[in-house]
Tab-separated table of N, CA and C and ligand atoms in Angstrom:
chain	number	residue	atom	x	y	z
A	1	MET	N	-11.955	7.862	-17.459
A	1	MET	CA	-10.134	8.342	-17.183
A	1	MET	C	-10.217	9.904	-16.720
A	2	ILE	N	-9.745	9.304	-15.096
A	2	ILE	CA	-9.625	11.052	-14.364
A	2	ILE	C	-8.426	11.902	-14.794
A	3	CYS	N	-8.622	12.916	-15.152
A	3	CYS	CA	-7.504	13.844	-15.917
A	3	CYS	C	-6.725	13.914	-14.526
A	4	PRO	N	-5.369	14.259	-15.090
A	4	PRO	CA	-4.343	13.215	-14.265
A	4	PRO	C	-3.858	15.287	-13.651
A	5	PHE	N	-4.173	16.184	-14.162
A	5	PHE	CA	-4.238	17.481	-13.997
A	5	PHE	C	-5.053	18.072	-12.905
A	6	CYS	N	-6.450	17.699	-12.946
A	6	CYS	CA	-7.042	18.580	-12.030
A	6	CYS	C	-8.109	17.198	-11.379
A	7	ARG	N	-7.877	16.118	-11.877
A	7	ARG	CA	-9.017	15.383	-11.466
A	7	ARG	C	-10.357	14.716	-11.699
A	8	HIS	N	-10.754	15.827	-12.785
A	8	HIS	CA	-11.817	15.957	-13.400
A	8	HIS	C	-12.164	14.526	-13.837
A	9	ASP	N	-13.500	14.079	-13.951
A	9	ASP	CA	-13.574	12.125	-14.254
A	9	ASP	C	-14.171	12.160	-15.693
A	10	ASP	N	-14.089	13.576	-16.668
A	10	ASP	CA	-14.396	13.627	-17.882
A	10	ASP	C	-13.429	14.024	-18.703
A	11	SER	N	-13.466	13.268	-19.958
A	11	SER	CA	-12.245	14.112	-21.228
A	11	SER	C	-12.764	13.601	-22.692
A	12	ARG	N	-12.400	13.942	-23.198
A	12	ARG	CA	-13.003	13.634	-24.622
A	12	ARG	C	-11.667	13.063	-25.643
A	13	VAL	N	-11.667	12.042	-26.129
A	13	VAL	CA	-10.676	11.596	-27.327
A	13	VAL	C	-10.047	12.331	-28.671
A	14	VAL	N	-9.128	13.136	-28.573
A	14	VAL	CA	-8.870	14.143	-29.711
A	14	VAL	C	-8.036	13.366	-30.649
A	15	ASP	N	-7.438	12.260	-30.411
A	15	ASP	CA	-6.673	11.460	-31.443
A	15	ASP	C	-6.603	10.194	-30.869
A	16	SER	N	-6.431	9.218	-31.748
A	16	SER	CA	-6.382	7.906	-31.679
A	16	SER	C	-5.318	7.272	-32.632
A	17	ARG	N	-4.393	6.572	-32.151
A	17	ARG	CA	-3.516	5.918	-33.399
A	17	ARG	C	-2.789	4.441	-32.600
A	18	PRO	N	-2.813	3.458	-33.584
A	18	PRO	CA	-2.162	2.242	-33.095
A	18	PRO	C	-0.878	2.330	-33.040
A	19	ALA	N	-0.043	1.615	-32.089
A	19	ALA	CA	1.298	1.720	-32.157
A	19	ALA	C	1.703	0.167	-31.702
A	20	GLU	N	3.208	-0.002	-32.150
A	20	GLU	CA	3.748	-1.509	-31.834
A	20	GLU	C	2.553	-2.175	-32.565
A	21	GLU	N	2.480	-1.877	-34.132
A	21	GLU	CA	2.210	-3.230	-34.856
A	21	GLU	C	0.684	-3.745	-33.973
A	22	GLY	N	0.171	-2.493	-33.750
A	22	GLY	CA	-1.512	-2.952	-33.804
A	22	GLY	C	-1.777	-3.336	-32.317
A	23	THR	N	-0.723	-3.700	-31.637
A	23	THR	CA	-1.173	-4.791	-30.372
A	23	THR	C	-1.086	-3.445	-29.018
A	24	LEU	N	-1.274	-2.068	-29.708
A	24	LEU	CA	-1.311	-1.029	-28.626
A	24	LEU	C	-2.009	-0.066	-29.236
A	25	ILE	N	-3.133	0.460	-28.458
A	25	ILE	CA	-3.864	1.849	-29.064
A	25	ILE	C	-3.486	3.328	-28.436
A	26	ARG	N	-2.830	4.436	-28.630
A	26	ARG	CA	-2.430	5.735	-28.160
A	26	ARG	C	-3.539	6.206	-28.114
A	27	ARG	N	-4.307	7.061	-27.392
A	27	ARG	CA	-5.337	8.096	-27.367
A	27	ARG	C	-4.888	9.321	-26.158
A	28	ARG	N	-5.071	10.649	-27.555
A	28	ARG	CA	-4.610	11.514	-27.124
A	28	ARG	C	-6.028	12.478	-26.489
A	29	ARG	N	-6.334	12.731	-24.969
A	29	ARG	CA	-7.514	13.066	-24.707
A	29	ARG	C	-7.310	14.701	-24.324
A	30	GLU	N	-8.580	15.029	-23.906
A	30	GLU	CA	-8.608	16.450	-23.438
A	30	GLU	C	-9.564	16.506	-22.192
A	31	CYS	N	-9.019	16.690	-21.678
A	31	CYS	CA	-10.103	17.352	-20.253
A	31	CYS	C	-11.167	18.342	-20.283
A	32	THR	N	-12.550	17.674	-20.305
A	32	THR	CA	-14.030	18.593	-20.448
A	32	THR	C	-13.645	19.761	-19.431
A	33	SER	N	-13.139	19.901	-18.449
A	33	SER	CA	-12.927	20.840	-17.340
A	33	SER	C	-11.875	21.394	-17.065
A	34	CYS	N	-10.591	21.443	-17.373
A	34	CYS	CA	-9.600	22.064	-17.531
A	34	CYS	C	-8.849	22.205	-18.545
A	35	SER	N	-9.241	21.589	-19.967
A	35	SER	CA	-9.189	21.448	-21.514
A	35	SER	C	-7.292	21.110	-21.311
A	36	ARG	N	-6.924	20.478	-20.383
A	36	ARG	CA	-5.345	19.981	-20.882
A	36	ARG	C	-5.308	18.925	-21.002
A	37	ARG	N	-4.342	18.483	-22.015
A	37	ARG	CA	-4.613	17.232	-22.833
A	37	ARG	C	-3.246	15.931	-22.117
A	38	PHE	N	-3.583	14.827	-22.280
A	38	PHE	CA	-3.165	13.998	-21.821
A	38	PHE	C	-2.914	12.724	-22.979
A	39	THR	N	-2.603	11.879	-22.660
A	39	THR	CA	-2.225	10.733	-23.297
A	39	THR	C	-2.666	9.046	-22.791
A	40	THR	N	-3.359	8.660	-22.721
A	40	THR	CA	-3.529	7.167	-22.286
A	40	THR	C	-3.467	5.949	-23.404
A	41	SER	N	-2.790	5.059	-22.783
A	41	SER	CA	-2.365	3.913	-24.219
A	41	SER	C	-3.657	2.897	-23.368
A	42	GLU	N	-3.239	2.083	-24.588
A	42	GLU	CA	-4.704	0.627	-24.213
A	42	GLU	C	-4.158	-0.620	-25.118
A	43	THR	N	-4.155	-1.523	-23.768
A	43	THR	CA	-3.510	-2.996	-24.784
A	43	THR	C	-4.494	-3.798	-23.859
A	44	SER	N	-4.729	-5.110	-25.232
A	44	SER	CA	-5.343	-6.400	-24.195
A	44	SER	C	-4.209	-6.798	-23.403
A	45	VAL	N	-5.219	-7.072	-22.194
A	45	VAL	CA	-3.918	-7.648	-20.972
A	45	VAL	C	-4.064	-9.079	-21.112
A	46	LEU	N	-2.677	-9.145	-21.292
A	46	LEU	CA	-2.332	-10.521	-21.168
A	46	LEU	C	-2.181	-11.371	-19.974
A	47	LEU	N	-3.376	-12.420	-19.493
A	47	LEU	CA	-2.878	-12.875	-18.083
A	47	LEU	C	-2.069	-14.086	-17.834
A	48	ILE	N	-1.455	-14.183	-16.689
A	48	ILE	CA	-0.861	-15.411	-16.583
A	48	ILE	C	-1.454	-16.341	-15.240
A	49	ILE	N	-2.054	-17.259	-15.522
A	49	ILE	CA	-2.881	-18.184	-14.973
A	49	ILE	C	-1.678	-19.058	-13.540
A	50	LYS	N	-1.201	-18.836	-12.547
A	50	LYS	CA	-0.252	-19.333	-11.814
A	50	LYS	C	-1.014	-20.581	-10.864
A	51	ARG	N	0.137	-21.475	-10.543
A	51	ARG	CA	-0.195	-22.695	-10.157
A	51	ARG	C	-0.969	-23.051	-9.031
A	52	SER	N	-1.723	-21.582	-8.583
A	52	SER	CA	-2.174	-21.626	-7.547
A	52	SER	C	-3.494	-21.159	-7.801
A	53	GLY	N	-3.509	-21.012	-9.171
A	53	GLY	CA	-4.887	-20.683	-10.015
A	53	GLY	C	-5.587	-19.266	-9.880
A	54	ALA	N	-4.489	-18.415	-9.034
A	54	ALA	CA	-4.195	-17.220	-9.282
A	54	ALA	C	-4.123	-16.425	-10.871
A	55	THR	N	-4.516	-14.983	-11.080
A	55	THR	CA	-3.547	-14.485	-12.459
A	55	THR	C	-2.980	-13.389	-11.836
A	56	GLU	N	-2.288	-12.973	-12.999
A	56	GLU	CA	-1.487	-11.859	-12.815
A	56	GLU	C	-1.301	-11.236	-14.297
A	57	PRO	N	-1.415	-9.973	-14.431
A	57	PRO	CA	-0.853	-9.409	-15.747
A	57	PRO	C	0.620	-10.013	-16.295
A	58	PHE	N	1.073	-10.303	-17.545
A	58	PHE	CA	2.067	-10.863	-18.014
A	58	PHE	C	3.174	-9.254	-17.684
A	59	SER	N	4.679	-9.639	-17.827
A	59	SER	CA	5.400	-8.925	-17.198
A	59	SER	C	6.690	-8.966	-17.544
A	60	ARG	N	7.238	-8.188	-18.283
A	60	ARG	CA	8.155	-8.504	-19.194
A	60	ARG	C	9.156	-8.013	-18.230
A	61	GLU	N	9.393	-7.473	-17.083
A	61	GLU	CA	10.410	-7.793	-16.062
A	61	GLU	C	10.540	-8.576	-15.324
A	62	LYS	N	9.520	-9.242	-14.825
A	62	LYS	CA	9.466	-10.746	-14.175
A	62	LYS	C	9.853	-12.026	-15.575
A	63	VAL	N	9.607	-11.731	-16.982
A	63	VAL	CA	10.563	-12.675	-17.729
A	63	VAL	C	11.878	-12.448	-17.606
A	64	ILE	N	12.481	-11.263	-17.288
A	64	ILE	CA	14.096	-10.810	-17.428
A	64	ILE	C	14.169	-11.396	-15.925
A	65	ALA	N	13.701	-11.150	-15.015
A	65	ALA	CA	14.065	-11.556	-13.619
A	65	ALA	C	14.113	-13.175	-13.508
A	66	GLY	N	13.219	-13.975	-14.173
A	66	GLY	CA	13.348	-15.294	-14.187
A	66	GLY	C	14.620	-15.713	-14.875
A	67	VAL	N	15.247	-15.033	-15.531
A	67	VAL	CA	16.043	-16.023	-16.405
A	67	VAL	C	17.242	-15.369	-15.755
A	68	ARG	N	17.743	-14.119	-15.336
A	68	ARG	CA	18.773	-13.418	-15.021
A	68	ARG	C	19.853	-14.666	-14.363
A	69	LYS	N	19.272	-15.112	-13.425
A	69	LYS	CA	20.341	-15.751	-12.577
A	69	LYS	C	21.194	-16.937	-13.645
A	70	ALA	N	20.001	-17.583	-14.090
A	70	ALA	CA	21.280	-18.287	-15.797
A	70	ALA	C	21.652	-17.627	-16.559
A	71	CYS	N	22.007	-16.389	-16.630
A	71	CYS	CA	22.863	-15.636	-17.573
A	71	CYS	C	23.936	-14.950	-17.134
A	72	GLN	N	24.262	-15.133	-15.875
A	72	GLN	CA	25.185	-14.726	-14.526
A	72	GLN	C	26.323	-15.101	-15.601
A	73	GLY	N	27.086	-14.131	-15.756
A	73	GLY	CA	28.586	-14.296	-16.411
A	73	GLY	C	29.075	-14.002	-17.944
A	74	ARG	N	27.177	-14.204	-18.415
A	74	ARG	CA	27.352	-14.485	-19.994
A	74	ARG	C	27.711	-13.272	-20.378
A	75	PRO	N	27.764	-12.750	-21.788
A	75	PRO	CA	27.692	-11.697	-22.437
A	75	PRO	C	26.389	-10.882	-22.935
A	76	ILE	N	25.661	-11.067	-21.899
A	76	ILE	CA	24.032	-10.494	-22.368
A	76	ILE	C	23.986	-9.302	-21.749
A	77	ASN	N	23.541	-8.237	-22.636
A	77	ASN	CA	23.269	-7.050	-22.068
A	77	ASN	C	22.128	-6.758	-21.602
A	78	ASP	N	21.465	-5.389	-20.922
A	78	ASP	CA	20.396	-4.992	-21.470
A	78	ASP	C	19.042	-5.172	-22.405
A	79	ASP	N	20.102	-4.441	-23.128
A	79	ASP	CA	19.035	-4.690	-24.802
A	79	ASP	C	18.899	-6.519	-25.079
A	80	ASP	N	20.027	-7.232	-24.747
A	80	ASP	CA	19.496	-8.668	-25.118
A	80	ASP	C	18.760	-8.908	-24.347
A	81	PHE	N	17.956	-8.752	-22.915
A	81	PHE	CA	17.215	-8.862	-22.189
A	81	PHE	C	15.918	-8.449	-22.417
A	82	ALA	N	15.967	-7.163	-22.629
A	82	ALA	CA	14.752	-6.409	-23.005
A	82	ALA	C	14.248	-7.144	-24.736
A	83	LEU	N	14.699	-7.545	-25.856
A	83	LEU	CA	14.592	-8.105	-26.797
A	83	LEU	C	13.854	-9.304	-26.443
A	84	LEU	N	15.029	-10.242	-25.588
A	84	LEU	CA	14.183	-11.372	-24.893
A	84	LEU	C	12.780	-11.512	-24.540
A	85	ALA	N	12.630	-10.598	-23.980
A	85	ALA	CA	11.509	-10.778	-23.045
A	85	ALA	C	10.075	-10.385	-24.017
A	86	GLN	N	10.299	-9.184	-25.083
A	86	GLN	CA	9.670	-9.057	-25.885
A	86	GLN	C	9.353	-9.986	-27.155
A	87	ARG	N	10.600	-10.723	-27.157
A	87	ARG	CA	9.710	-12.365	-28.299
A	87	ARG	C	9.228	-12.568	-27.638
A	88	VAL	N	9.301	-13.095	-26.070
A	88	VAL	CA	8.325	-13.909	-25.490
A	88	VAL	C	7.014	-13.790	-25.258
A	89	GLU	N	6.987	-12.089	-25.243
A	89	GLU	CA	5.891	-11.882	-24.823
A	89	GLU	C	5.055	-11.555	-26.263
A	90	GLU	N	5.551	-11.554	-27.354
A	90	GLU	CA	5.030	-11.832	-28.928
A	90	GLU	C	4.449	-13.176	-28.905
A	91	ALA	N	5.506	-14.119	-28.373
A	91	ALA	CA	5.149	-15.399	-28.903
A	91	ALA	C	4.031	-16.398	-28.016
A	92	LEU	N	3.906	-15.245	-27.011
A	92	LEU	CA	2.296	-15.696	-26.425
A	92	LEU	C	1.197	-15.282	-26.801
A	93	ARG	N	1.426	-13.885	-27.462
A	93	ARG	CA	0.154	-13.235	-27.803
A	93	ARG	C	0.024	-13.649	-29.169
A	94	ALA	N	0.936	-14.700	-29.794
A	94	ALA	CA	0.907	-15.001	-31.090
A	94	ALA	C	-0.284	-16.058	-31.006
A	95	ASP	N	0.018	-16.790	-30.083
A	95	ASP	CA	-1.217	-17.815	-29.842
A	95	ASP	C	-2.278	-17.285	-29.841
A	96	GLY	N	-2.736	-16.173	-29.671
A	96	GLY	CA	-4.095	-15.402	-29.770
A	96	GLY	C	-5.260	-15.538	-28.351
A	97	GLN	N	-4.289	-16.276	-27.198
A	97	GLN	CA	-4.974	-16.331	-26.484
A	97	GLN	C	-4.647	-15.011	-25.181
A	98	ALA	N	-6.164	-15.177	-24.362
A	98	ALA	CA	-5.942	-14.016	-23.680
A	98	ALA	C	-5.317	-14.359	-22.082
A	99	GLU	N	-5.351	-15.752	-21.816
A	99	GLU	CA	-4.699	-16.398	-20.787
A	99	GLU	C	-3.577	-17.389	-20.898
A	100	VAL	N	-2.642	-17.447	-20.613
A	100	VAL	CA	-1.375	-18.542	-20.434
A	100	VAL	C	-1.270	-19.045	-19.279
A	101	GLU	N	-1.035	-20.185	-19.209
A	101	GLU	CA	-0.360	-21.079	-17.859
A	101	GLU	C	1.201	-20.497	-17.814
A	102	ALA	N	1.330	-20.608	-16.873
A	102	ALA	CA	2.562	-19.896	-15.862
A	102	ALA	C	3.653	-20.661	-16.677
A	103	HIS	N	3.256	-22.304	-16.629
A	103	HIS	CA	4.871	-22.759	-17.573
A	103	HIS	C	4.642	-22.398	-19.226
A	104	GLU	N	3.588	-22.291	-19.493
A	104	GLU	CA	3.732	-21.906	-21.098
A	104	GLU	C	5.052	-20.943	-21.359
A	105	VAL	N	4.805	-19.546	-20.334
A	105	VAL	CA	5.728	-18.701	-20.122
A	105	VAL	C	7.321	-19.243	-20.304
A	106	GLY	N	7.548	-20.287	-19.338
A	106	GLY	CA	8.310	-20.672	-19.557
A	106	GLY	C	8.953	-21.166	-20.670
A	107	MET	N	7.956	-21.987	-21.236
A	107	MET	CA	8.079	-22.746	-22.450
A	107	MET	C	8.691	-21.673	-23.463
A	108	ALA	N	8.078	-20.666	-23.804
A	108	ALA	CA	8.221	-19.662	-24.643
A	108	ALA	C	9.573	-18.892	-24.562
A	109	ILE	N	10.447	-19.083	-22.809
A	109	ILE	CA	11.432	-18.664	-22.879
A	109	ILE	C	12.395	-18.868	-23.868
A	110	LEU	N	12.541	-20.495	-23.385
A	110	LEU	CA	13.510	-21.387	-24.382
A	110	LEU	C	14.190	-21.114	-25.089
A	111	ALA	N	13.305	-21.218	-26.514
A	111	ALA	CA	13.485	-20.973	-27.455
A	111	ALA	C	14.732	-19.612	-27.877
A	112	PRO	N	14.003	-18.747	-27.240
A	112	PRO	CA	14.703	-17.037	-27.901
A	112	PRO	C	15.900	-17.122	-27.170
A	113	LEU	N	15.790	-17.882	-25.728
A	113	LEU	CA	17.434	-17.608	-24.747
A	113	LEU	C	18.345	-18.623	-25.358
A	114	ARG	N	17.702	-19.697	-25.784
A	114	ARG	CA	18.702	-20.879	-27.010
A	114	ARG	C	19.495	-19.660	-27.858
A	115	GLU	N	18.823	-19.161	-28.660
A	115	GLU	CA	18.965	-18.056	-29.699
A	115	GLU	C	20.292	-17.257	-28.969
A	116	LEU	N	19.936	-16.559	-28.146
A	116	LEU	CA	20.785	-15.792	-27.341
A	116	LEU	C	22.170	-16.289	-26.841
A	117	ASP	N	22.049	-17.518	-25.978
A	117	ASP	CA	23.018	-18.081	-25.285
A	117	ASP	C	22.850	-19.373	-24.667
A	118	GLU	N	23.850	-20.188	-25.175
A	118	GLU	CA	23.635	-21.757	-25.127
A	118	GLU	C	23.761	-22.139	-23.946
A	119	VAL	N	24.775	-21.438	-23.604
A	119	VAL	CA	25.275	-21.490	-21.886
A	119	VAL	C	24.088	-21.440	-21.002
A	120	ALA	N	23.472	-20.340	-20.735
A	120	ALA	CA	22.739	-19.695	-20.438
A	120	ALA	C	21.509	-20.537	-20.661
A	121	TYR	N	20.819	-20.818	-21.660
A	121	TYR	CA	19.793	-21.905	-21.702
A	121	TYR	C	20.119	-23.011	-21.582
A	122	LEU	N	21.293	-23.883	-21.168
A	122	LEU	CA	21.336	-25.159	-20.746
A	122	LEU	C	21.343	-24.773	-19.087
A	123	ARG	N	21.691	-23.380	-18.486
A	123	ARG	CA	21.447	-23.757	-17.175
A	123	ARG	C	19.865	-23.398	-16.598
A	124	TYR	N	19.314	-22.559	-17.826
A	124	TYR	CA	17.804	-22.429	-17.766
A	124	TYR	C	17.168	-23.446	-17.437
A	125	ALA	N	17.373	-24.175	-18.145
A	125	ALA	CA	16.854	-25.537	-19.112
A	125	ALA	C	17.168	-26.734	-17.726
A	126	SER	N	18.461	-26.911	-17.356
A	126	SER	CA	18.394	-27.905	-16.248
A	126	SER	C	17.268	-27.403	-15.187
A	127	VAL	N	16.947	-26.235	-14.355
A	127	VAL	CA	16.150	-26.155	-13.840
A	127	VAL	C	15.074	-26.123	-14.092
A	128	TYR	N	14.700	-25.554	-15.526
A	128	TYR	CA	13.090	-25.561	-15.564
A	128	TYR	C	12.249	-26.597	-15.933
A	129	ARG	N	13.387	-27.304	-16.767
A	129	ARG	CA	12.717	-28.641	-16.930
A	129	ARG	C	13.404	-30.319	-15.901
A	130	ASN	N	13.923	-29.822	-15.101
A	130	ASN	CA	14.313	-30.396	-14.007
A	130	ASN	C	15.185	-31.757	-14.309
A	131	PHE	N	16.146	-31.414	-14.965
A	131	PHE	CA	17.004	-32.406	-15.292
A	131	PHE	C	17.662	-33.015	-13.888
A	132	THR	N	17.777	-34.236	-13.469
A	132	THR	CA	18.193	-34.654	-12.200
A	132	THR	C	19.676	-35.805	-12.807
A	133	SER	N	20.493	-35.364	-14.022
A	133	SER	CA	21.288	-36.309	-14.458
A	133	SER	C	22.187	-36.078	-15.224
A	134	LEU	N	23.611	-36.282	-15.310
A	134	LEU	CA	24.309	-35.843	-16.209
A	134	LEU	C	23.703	-36.519	-17.268
A	135	GLU	N	22.711	-37.217	-17.742
A	135	GLU	CA	22.390	-38.131	-18.825
A	135	GLU	C	21.567	-36.791	-19.575
A	136	ASP	N	20.773	-36.206	-18.591
A	136	ASP	CA	19.752	-35.316	-18.933
A	136	ASP	C	20.912	-33.958	-19.629
A	137	PHE	N	21.698	-33.812	-19.207
A	137	PHE	CA	22.373	-32.243	-19.879
A	137	PHE	C	23.118	-33.042	-20.937
A	138	GLU	N	23.761	-34.387	-20.880
A	138	GLU	CA	24.071	-34.863	-22.315
A	138	GLU	C	23.197	-35.092	-23.334
A	139	GLY	N	22.054	-35.557	-22.964
A	139	GLY	CA	20.904	-35.659	-24.373
A	139	GLY	C	20.760	-34.313	-24.848
A	140	GLU	N	20.441	-33.097	-23.752
A	140	GLU	CA	20.362	-31.689	-24.399
A	140	GLU	C	21.690	-31.331	-24.956
A	141	ILE	N	22.679	-31.299	-24.964
A	141	ILE	CA	23.828	-30.957	-25.585
A	141	ILE	C	23.622	-31.883	-26.794
A	142	ALA	N	23.519	-33.038	-26.913
A	142	ALA	CA	23.306	-33.740	-28.559
A	142	ALA	C	22.581	-33.131	-28.581
A	143	LEU	N	21.316	-32.497	-28.773
A	143	LEU	CA	20.480	-31.915	-28.990
A	143	LEU	C	20.831	-30.522	-29.492
A	144	LEU	N	21.635	-29.597	-28.828
A	144	LEU	CA	22.333	-28.400	-29.212
A	144	LEU	C	23.403	-28.674	-30.481
A	145	ARG	N	24.119	-29.542	-30.413
A	145	ARG	CA	25.219	-30.166	-30.939
A	145	ARG	C	24.048	-30.699	-32.780
A	146	ALA	N	23.260	-31.219	-32.591
A	146	ALA	CA	22.884	-31.467	-33.794
A	146	ALA	C	22.304	-30.352	-34.684
A	147	ALA	N	21.606	-29.537	-33.775
A	147	ALA	CA	20.641	-28.167	-34.147
A	147	ALA	C	21.472	-27.111	-33.612
A	148	PRO	N	22.944	-26.260	-34.200
A	148	PRO	CA	23.147	-25.142	-33.431
A	148	PRO	C	22.057	-24.611	-33.547
A	149	SER	N	21.971	-22.989	-32.664
A	149	SER	CA	21.382	-21.812	-32.556
A	149	SER	C	22.362	-21.246	-33.712
A	150	ARG	N	21.660	-19.940	-34.167
A	150	ARG	CA	22.250	-18.977	-34.887
A	150	ARG	C	22.933	-18.686	-34.333
A	151	SER	N	22.988	-18.251	-32.762
A	151	SER	CA	24.056	-16.760	-32.320
A	151	SER	C	25.527	-18.080	-32.561
A	152	ASN	N	25.344	-19.357	-32.653
A	152	ASN	CA	26.385	-20.650	-32.359
A	152	ASN	C	27.369	-20.192	-33.675
A	153	GLN	N	26.638	-20.140	-34.710
A	153	GLN	CA	26.766	-20.111	-35.928
A	153	GLN	C	27.495	-18.615	-36.275
A	154	GLN	N	27.028	-17.286	-35.845
A	154	GLN	CA	27.838	-16.628	-35.983
A	154	GLN	C	28.711	-16.705	-35.504
A	155	GLU	N	29.227	-17.207	-34.164
A	155	GLU	CA	30.360	-17.200	-33.564
A	155	GLU	C	31.039	-17.876	-34.438
A	156	THR	N	30.943	-18.964	-35.006
A	156	THR	CA	31.910	-19.695	-35.688
A	156	THR	C	32.240	-19.171	-36.897
A	157	ALA	N	31.491	-18.323	-37.363
A	157	ALA	CA	32.021	-17.569	-38.714
A	157	ALA	C	32.541	-15.972	-37.885
A	158	ALA	N	32.987	-15.828	-37.018
A	158	ALA	CA	33.762	-14.758	-36.652
A	158	ALA	C	34.777	-15.222	-35.140
A	159	PRO	N	35.900	-15.545	-36.229
A	159	PRO	CA	36.569	-15.978	-35.560
A	159	PRO	C	37.420	-15.306	-34.289
A	160	ALA	N	37.189	-13.823	-34.285
A	160	ALA	CA	37.824	-12.845	-33.222
A	160	ALA	C	36.834	-13.138	-32.203
A	161	VAL	N	35.506	-13.294	-32.342
A	161	VAL	CA	34.227	-13.681	-30.986
A	161	VAL	C	34.633	-15.095	-30.427
A	162	ALA	N	35.435	-16.043	-31.744
A	162	ALA	CA	35.371	-17.436	-31.014
A	162	ALA	C	36.937	-17.231	-29.967
A	163	ALA	N	37.855	-16.610	-30.437
A	163	ALA	CA	38.993	-16.454	-29.899
A	163	ALA	C	39.068	-16.046	-28.467
A	164	ASN	N	37.498	-15.246	-28.418
A	164	ASN	CA	37.965	-14.577	-27.349
A	164	ASN	C	37.494	-15.315	-25.944
A	165	ASN	N	36.236	-16.202	-26.564
A	165	ASN	CA	35.540	-16.942	-25.679
A	165	ASN	C	36.656	-17.748	-25.249
A	166	ALA	N	37.532	-18.083	-26.236
A	166	ALA	CA	38.448	-19.470	-25.648
A	166	ALA	C	39.555	-18.904	-24.725
A	167	GLN	N	39.859	-17.634	-24.452
A	167	GLN	CA	40.164	-17.188	-23.479
A	167	GLN	C	40.149	-17.044	-22.171
A	168	GLN	N	38.589	-17.299	-22.068
A	168	GLN	CA	37.768	-17.194	-20.849
A	168	GLN	C	38.061	-18.265	-20.002
B	1	LIG	ZN1	-8.703	18.457	-16.225
């Protein structure tokens, strides 16, 4: 690891501690030349295998970019997006694989997006799962009605929110 201050190519580790529930290691290093200290972080790389066969590192930003269009006009803020992307990464890492196919990322988005916003979920699912007819939407909506997501139940329990939605 090259020292960011003097470009010397050797440093020693003075401290090392796990972060983010053990999925990340932070190391405090000291340059053996200028003695200045800097921090590095180490995480296992989760590789996404694209349809072309090429791989690229998983990116939470790309997850957010991928769902943003489906979320247009919905009451979803940056924290919601960040949490969604975090949940997607956790779900993918929970499988314990170092590499996942791109379509698995899309699949991992469905559950947390549904929890977040059912309209955005329907929009996303219609594109992602290639809905081609009204019947496809009807089938999905029937499934949503049969097992409402947590966010929907919360809205039912909060009349103020429900009234707000009705006005829109
Ligand atoms: Zn240095």
